[in-house]
Amino acid sequence: MSDYRLGIDVGGTKLEIAALDSKGEILLRHRVANPGTYDALLLTLRDLVEEGRARTSRDATVGVGIPGAIDSRTMRVKNANATWLNGQTFGKDLEQVLGCPVKVENDANCFALSEAVDGAAAGRKIVFGVILGSGVGGGFIINGEPVTGLHHIAGEWGHIPLPWVRAEEFPMPKCFCGNDGCLERFLCGPALAASWKGDGQRCADGIEEAAAAGDAAAIHALDTYVDRLGRACALVINMVDPDAIVLGGGVSNLKTLYSRVPDVMKKYAITPECRTELLKNQHGDSSGVRGAAWLWGK
Ligand SMILES: [Zn+2]
């Protein structure tokens, strides 16, 4: 197999490609707009791969992260927020356009893989990667491989309910998935912003600085967020007992999470000494392309 890996991150608005060598050095990185229609997407990806191969090797492998999952029975895309991708046999179609095998994986799984292979959680056996952004996603990596599961939904942490709920937390907010009280509704960036500055607010930038300056609403919003994130992590620990939980997405930039959330994890996890590490991602914006590249192994 080639020493070179091409990793592509298909986002709702942007496409990004990176070419990595066997040491994980990025040799090429290119970002373009997502053309927004399926046929144009395939052609744009063909051009990006062509460019990547011209700069590395003709047989560089191709891995792709998408904002959705591949149904394991039909091989069609589902749950993508770029809704025009849903129902498409994306992996097969891209293989046809490129004339080579392609590995496709959910973007949260790519994030987790990137951090488990040579990122913040390198060398750990069981890693749970979480994206705390405009939505909330997650993925498990065990022994360097993404765990996908029967329906390809393993690690869909955003749509399990908030655990160890307190009386004052009712009524539970409604989620777009049809259920009430999903973690995404409490832990996404806009939820943090709304709990600080009120309904409809979506940006929580500056909340730590505001809390440090004595803003009571910011302090309360952060305290609540830390407590809920800690409970949500403890639930994962009780279920899968990972070595490390790695945080990504905009909210992962809050320093207070890494100093305070582990104490809440200890309080709720059913082990007196909870040694699970809570880590900030190492590769930031590059995690999507890096994880896609490592679908073929490092
Ligand atoms: Zn939900």
Coordinates of N, CA, C and O in Angstrom, one line a residue, residues 135-247:
G135 N -23.6 21.4 16.9 CA -24.3 20.2 17.4 C -23.3 19.4 18.3 O -22.3 19.9 18.6
V136 N -23.7 18.3 18.7 CA -22.9 17.4 19.5 C -22.8 16.0 18.9 O -23.8 15.4 18.6
G137 N -21.6 15.6 18.7 CA -21.4 14.2 18.1 C -20.3 13.5 18.9 O -19.7 14.1 19.7
G138 N -20.2 12.2 18.6 CA -19.1 11.5 19.3 C -18.8 10.2 18.5 O -19.5 9.8 17.6
G139 N -17.6 9.7 18.8 CA -17.2 8.4 18.2 C -16.2 7.7 19.1 O -15.4 8.3 19.8
F140 N -16.3 6.4 19.0 CA -15.4 5.5 19.8 C -14.3 4.9 18.9 O -14.6 4.5 17.8
I141 N -13.1 4.9 19.4 CA -12.0 4.2 18.7 C -11.5 3.2 19.7 O -11.2 3.5 20.9
I142 N -11.4 2.0 19.3 CA -10.9 0.9 20.1 C -9.7 0.2 19.4 O -9.9 -0.2 18.2
N143 N -8.6 0.2 20.0 CA -7.3 -0.3 19.4 C -7.1 0.3 18.0 O -6.8 -0.4 17.0
G144 N -7.3 1.6 17.8 CA -7.0 2.3 16.6 C -8.1 2.1 15.5 O -7.8 2.5 14.4
E145 N -9.2 1.5 15.8 CA -10.3 1.3 14.8 C -11.6 2.0 15.2 O -12.0 1.8 16.4
P146 N -12.2 2.7 14.3 CA -13.6 3.2 14.7 C -14.6 2.1 15.0 O -14.6 1.1 14.3
V147 N -15.3 2.2 16.1 CA -16.4 1.3 16.3 C -17.7 1.9 15.7 O -18.1 3.0 16.0
T148 N -18.3 1.1 14.8 CA -19.4 1.7 14.1 C -20.7 1.1 14.6 O -21.7 1.8 14.9
G149 N -20.8 -0.2 14.7 CA -22.0 -0.9 15.2 C -22.9 -1.3 14.2 O -22.8 -1.0 13.0
L150 N -24.0 -2.0 14.6 CA -25.0 -2.5 13.7 C -25.6 -1.5 12.7 O -25.8 -1.7 11.6
H151 N -26.0 -0.4 13.3 CA -26.7 0.7 12.5 C -25.8 1.9 12.2 O -26.3 2.9 11.7
H152 N -24.5 1.7 12.5 CA -23.6 2.8 12.3 C -23.9 4.0 13.1 O -23.8 5.2 12.6
I153 N -24.4 3.8 14.3 CA -24.7 5.0 15.1 C -23.9 4.9 16.5 O -24.2 5.7 17.4
A154 N -23.0 4.0 16.6 CA -22.2 3.9 17.9 C -21.6 5.3 18.2 O -21.1 6.0 17.3
G155 N -21.7 5.7 19.4 CA -21.1 7.0 19.8 C -22.0 8.2 19.6 O -21.6 9.3 19.8
E156 N -23.2 8.0 19.1 CA -24.2 9.1 18.9 C -24.6 9.6 20.3 O -25.8 9.6 20.6
W157 N -23.7 10.2 20.9 CA -23.8 10.7 22.3 C -24.8 11.9 22.4 O -25.4 12.1 23.4
G158 N -24.8 12.7 21.3 CA -25.7 13.9 21.4 C -27.2 13.5 21.6 O -27.9 14.4 22.0
H159 N -27.5 12.3 21.2 CA -29.0 12.0 21.3 C -29.2 10.8 22.3 O -30.1 10.0 22.1
I160 N -28.5 10.9 23.4 CA -28.9 10.1 24.6 C -29.4 11.2 25.6 O -28.9 12.4 25.5
P161 N -30.3 10.9 26.5 CA -30.7 11.9 27.4 C -29.8 12.3 28.5 O -28.9 11.5 28.9
L162 N -29.9 13.5 29.0 CA -29.1 14.0 30.1 C -29.3 13.0 31.3 O -30.4 12.8 31.7
P163 N -28.2 12.5 31.8 CA -28.3 11.6 33.0 C -28.4 12.3 34.3 O -28.0 13.4 34.4
W164 N -28.8 11.5 35.3 CA -28.9 12.0 36.7 C -29.6 13.4 36.8 O -29.0 14.4 37.4
V165 N -30.7 13.5 36.2 CA -31.5 14.8 36.1 C -31.9 15.2 37.4 O -32.4 14.4 38.3
R166 N -31.9 16.5 37.6 CA -32.4 17.1 38.9 C -33.8 17.7 38.6 O -34.1 18.0 37.5
A167 N -34.6 17.8 39.7 CA -36.0 18.2 39.6 C -36.1 19.6 38.8 O -36.9 19.8 38.0
E168 N -35.1 20.5 39.1 CA -35.2 21.8 38.5 C -34.8 21.8 37.1 O -35.0 22.9 36.4
E169 N -34.4 20.7 36.5 CA -34.0 20.7 35.1 C -35.2 20.3 34.2 O -35.1 20.4 33.0
F170 N -36.3 20.0 34.8 CA -37.6 19.7 34.1 C -38.3 21.1 33.8 O -38.1 22.0 34.6
P171 N -39.1 21.2 32.7 CA -39.3 20.3 31.7 C -38.1 20.2 30.8 O -37.3 21.2 30.6
M172 N -37.8 19.0 30.2 CA -36.7 18.8 29.3 C -37.0 19.5 27.9 O -38.1 19.5 27.4
P173 N -35.9 20.1 27.3 CA -36.1 20.7 26.0 C -36.3 19.7 24.9 O -35.8 18.6 25.0
K174 N -37.0 20.1 23.9 CA -37.3 19.2 22.8 C -36.1 19.2 21.8 O -35.4 20.2 21.7
C175 N -35.8 18.0 21.2 CA -34.7 17.9 20.3 C -35.3 17.7 18.9 O -36.4 17.1 18.8
F176 N -34.6 18.0 17.9 CA -35.0 17.9 16.5 C -35.3 16.4 16.2 O -36.0 16.0 15.3
C177 N -34.6 15.5 16.9 CA -34.7 14.1 16.6 C -36.1 13.5 17.1 O -36.4 12.3 16.8
G178 N -36.8 14.3 17.8 CA -38.2 13.8 18.2 C -38.3 13.5 19.7 O -39.3 13.4 20.2
N179 N -37.1 13.3 20.4 CA -37.1 13.0 21.8 C -36.9 14.3 22.6 O -36.5 15.4 22.1
D180 N -37.1 14.2 23.9 CA -36.9 15.3 24.8 C -35.6 15.1 25.6 O -35.3 14.0 26.0
G181 N -34.9 16.2 25.9 CA -33.8 16.1 26.9 C -32.5 15.5 26.3 O -31.6 15.1 27.1
C182 N -32.3 15.5 25.0 CA -31.0 15.0 24.4 C -29.9 15.8 24.9 O -30.0 17.1 25.0
L183 N -28.7 15.2 25.1 CA -27.5 15.9 25.5 C -27.2 17.1 24.6 O -26.7 18.1 25.0
E184 N -27.4 16.9 23.3 CA -27.1 18.0 22.3 C -27.8 19.3 22.7 O -27.2 20.4 22.6
R185 N -29.0 19.2 23.3 CA -29.7 20.4 23.7 C -29.1 21.1 24.9 O -29.5 22.2 25.2
F186 N -28.3 20.4 25.6 CA -27.6 21.0 26.8 C -26.1 21.4 26.5 O -25.6 22.3 27.1
L187 N -25.5 20.7 25.6 CA -24.0 20.7 25.5 C -23.5 21.4 24.2 O -22.3 21.6 24.1
C188 N -24.4 21.7 23.3 CA -23.9 22.4 22.1 C -23.5 23.8 22.4 O -24.0 24.4 23.4
G189 N -22.7 24.4 21.5 CA -22.3 25.8 21.8 C -23.5 26.8 21.9 O -23.5 27.6 22.9
P190 N -24.5 26.7 21.0 CA -25.6 27.6 21.2 C -26.4 27.4 22.5 O -26.9 28.4 23.1
A191 N -26.4 26.2 23.1 CA -27.1 26.0 24.4 C -26.3 26.7 25.5 O -26.9 27.3 26.4
L192 N -25.0 26.7 25.4 CA -24.2 27.4 26.4 C -24.4 28.9 26.3 O -24.6 29.6 27.3
A193 N -24.5 29.4 25.1 CA -24.7 30.8 24.8 C -26.1 31.2 25.4 O -26.2 32.3 26.0
A194 N -27.1 30.4 25.1 CA -28.4 30.8 25.5 C -28.5 30.7 27.1 O -29.2 31.5 27.7
S195 N -27.8 29.8 27.7 CA -27.9 29.8 29.2 C -27.2 30.9 29.8 O -27.5 31.3 30.9
W196 N -26.3 31.5 29.1 CA -25.6 32.7 29.6 C -26.3 34.0 29.3 O -26.6 34.8 30.2
K197 N -26.7 34.2 28.0 CA -27.2 35.5 27.6 C -28.7 35.5 27.2 O -29.2 36.5 26.8
G198 N -29.3 34.3 27.3 CA -30.7 34.3 27.0 C -31.1 33.6 25.7 O -30.2 33.3 24.9
D199 N -32.4 33.2 25.6 CA -32.9 32.5 24.5 C -32.5 33.1 23.2 O -32.5 34.4 23.0
G200 N -32.1 32.3 22.2 CA -31.8 32.8 20.9 C -30.4 33.2 20.7 O -29.9 33.4 19.5
Q201 N -29.6 33.4 21.8 CA -28.2 33.7 21.6 C -27.4 32.4 21.2 O -27.8 31.3 21.7
R202 N -26.5 32.6 20.3 CA -25.8 31.4 19.8 C -24.3 31.4 20.0 O -23.6 30.4 19.7
C203 N -23.7 32.5 20.4 CA -22.3 32.6 20.5 C -21.8 32.8 22.0 O -22.2 33.7 22.6
A204 N -21.1 31.8 22.5 CA -20.6 31.9 23.9 C -19.2 32.4 24.0 O -18.6 32.3 25.0
D205 N -18.6 33.0 22.9 CA -17.3 33.5 23.0 C -17.1 34.5 24.1 O -18.0 35.3 24.3
G206 N -16.1 34.4 24.9 CA -15.8 35.4 26.0 C -16.5 35.0 27.3 O -16.4 35.7 28.3
I207 N -17.1 33.8 27.4 CA -17.8 33.5 28.6 C -16.9 33.3 29.8 O -17.2 33.7 30.9
E208 N -15.7 32.7 29.5 CA -14.7 32.5 30.7 C -14.2 33.9 31.2 O -14.1 34.0 32.4
E209 N -14.0 34.8 30.3 CA -13.5 36.1 30.7 C -14.6 36.8 31.5 O -14.3 37.5 32.5
A210 N -15.8 36.7 31.0 CA -16.9 37.3 31.7 C -17.1 36.7 33.1 O -17.3 37.5 34.1
A211 N -17.0 35.4 33.2 CA -17.1 34.8 34.5 C -16.0 35.2 35.5 O -16.2 35.5 36.6
A212 N -14.8 35.3 34.9 CA -13.6 35.8 35.7 C -13.8 37.2 36.2 O -13.3 37.6 37.3
A213 N -14.6 38.0 35.4 CA -14.8 39.4 35.8 C -16.0 39.5 36.7 O -16.4 40.6 37.1
G214 N -16.6 38.4 37.1 CA -17.7 38.4 38.0 C -19.1 38.4 37.5 O -20.1 38.6 38.2
D215 N -19.3 38.2 36.2 CA -20.6 38.2 35.5 C -21.4 37.0 36.1 O -21.0 35.8 35.8
A216 N -22.4 37.2 36.9 CA -23.1 36.1 37.6 C -23.7 35.2 36.6 O -23.7 33.9 36.9
A217 N -24.3 35.7 35.5 CA -24.9 34.8 34.6 C -23.9 33.9 33.9 O -24.2 32.7 33.6
A218 N -22.7 34.4 33.6 CA -21.7 33.6 33.0 C -21.2 32.5 33.9 O -21.0 31.4 33.5
I219 N -21.0 32.9 35.2 CA -20.6 32.0 36.2 C -21.6 30.8 36.4 O -21.2 29.6 36.3
H220 N -22.9 31.2 36.4 CA -23.9 30.2 36.6 C -24.0 29.3 35.3 O -24.1 28.0 35.4
A221 N -23.9 29.9 34.1 CA -24.0 29.1 32.9 C -22.8 28.1 32.8 O -22.9 26.9 32.5
L222 N -21.6 28.6 33.2 CA -20.4 27.7 33.2 C -20.5 26.6 34.2 O -20.2 25.4 33.9
D223 N -21.0 26.9 35.4 CA -21.1 25.9 36.5 C -22.1 24.8 36.0 O -21.8 23.6 36.2
T224 N -23.2 25.2 35.4 CA -24.2 24.3 35.0 C -23.7 23.4 33.9 O -23.9 22.2 33.8
Y225 N -22.9 24.0 32.9 CA -22.4 23.3 31.8 C -21.4 22.3 32.3 O -21.4 21.1 31.8
V226 N -20.5 22.7 33.2 CA -19.5 21.8 33.7 C -20.1 20.6 34.4 O -19.7 19.4 34.2
D227 N -21.2 20.8 35.2 CA -21.9 19.7 35.9 C -22.5 18.8 34.9 O -22.4 17.5 35.0
R228 N -23.2 19.3 33.8 CA -23.9 18.4 32.9 C -22.9 17.7 32.0 O -23.1 16.5 31.7
L229 N -21.8 18.3 31.6 CA -20.8 17.6 30.8 C -20.2 16.5 31.6 O -19.9 15.4 31.1
G230 N -19.9 16.8 32.9 CA -19.3 15.7 33.8 C -20.3 14.6 33.9 O -19.8 13.4 33.9
R231 N -21.5 14.8 34.1 CA -22.5 13.7 34.2 C -22.5 12.9 32.9 O -22.6 11.7 32.9
A232 N -22.5 13.6 31.8 CA -22.6 12.9 30.5 C -21.3 12.1 30.2 O -21.4 11.0 29.7
C233 N -20.2 12.6 30.7 CA -18.9 11.8 30.5 C -19.0 10.6 31.4 O -18.5 9.5 31.1
A234 N -19.5 10.7 32.7 CA -19.6 9.6 33.6 C -20.5 8.5 33.0 O -20.2 7.3 33.2
L235 N -21.5 8.9 32.3 CA -22.4 7.8 31.7 C -21.6 7.0 30.7 O -21.6 5.8 30.7
V236 N -20.7 7.7 29.9 CA -19.9 7.0 28.9 C -18.9 6.1 29.6 O -18.6 5.0 29.2
I237 N -18.3 6.6 30.7 CA -17.3 5.8 31.5 C -18.0 4.6 32.1 O -17.4 3.5 32.0
N238 N -19.2 4.7 32.6 CA -19.9 3.5 33.1 C -20.2 2.5 32.0 O -20.3 1.3 32.3
M239 N -20.4 3.0 30.8 CA -20.8 2.1 29.7 C -19.6 1.4 29.0 O -19.6 0.2 28.7
V240 N -18.6 2.2 28.7 CA -17.5 1.8 27.9 C -16.1 1.9 28.6 O -15.1 1.3 28.1
D241 N -16.0 2.6 29.6 CA -14.8 2.8 30.4 C -13.6 3.2 29.6 O -12.6 2.4 29.5
P242 N -13.6 4.3 28.8 CA -12.5 4.7 28.0 C -11.3 5.1 28.8 O -11.4 5.5 29.9
D243 N -10.1 5.0 28.1 CA -8.9 5.5 28.7 C -8.9 7.1 28.7 O -8.4 7.7 29.6
A244 N -9.5 7.6 27.6 CA -9.5 9.0 27.5 C -10.7 9.5 26.7 O -11.2 8.8 25.9
I245 N -11.2 10.7 27.1 CA -12.2 11.4 26.4 C -11.6 12.7 25.8 O -11.0 13.4 26.6
V246 N -11.7 12.8 24.5 CA -11.1 14.0 23.9 C -12.1 14.9 23.4 O -13.1 14.5 22.7
L247 N -12.0 16.2 23.7 CA -13.0 17.2 23.3 C -12.6 18.0 22.1 O -11.4 18.4 22.0

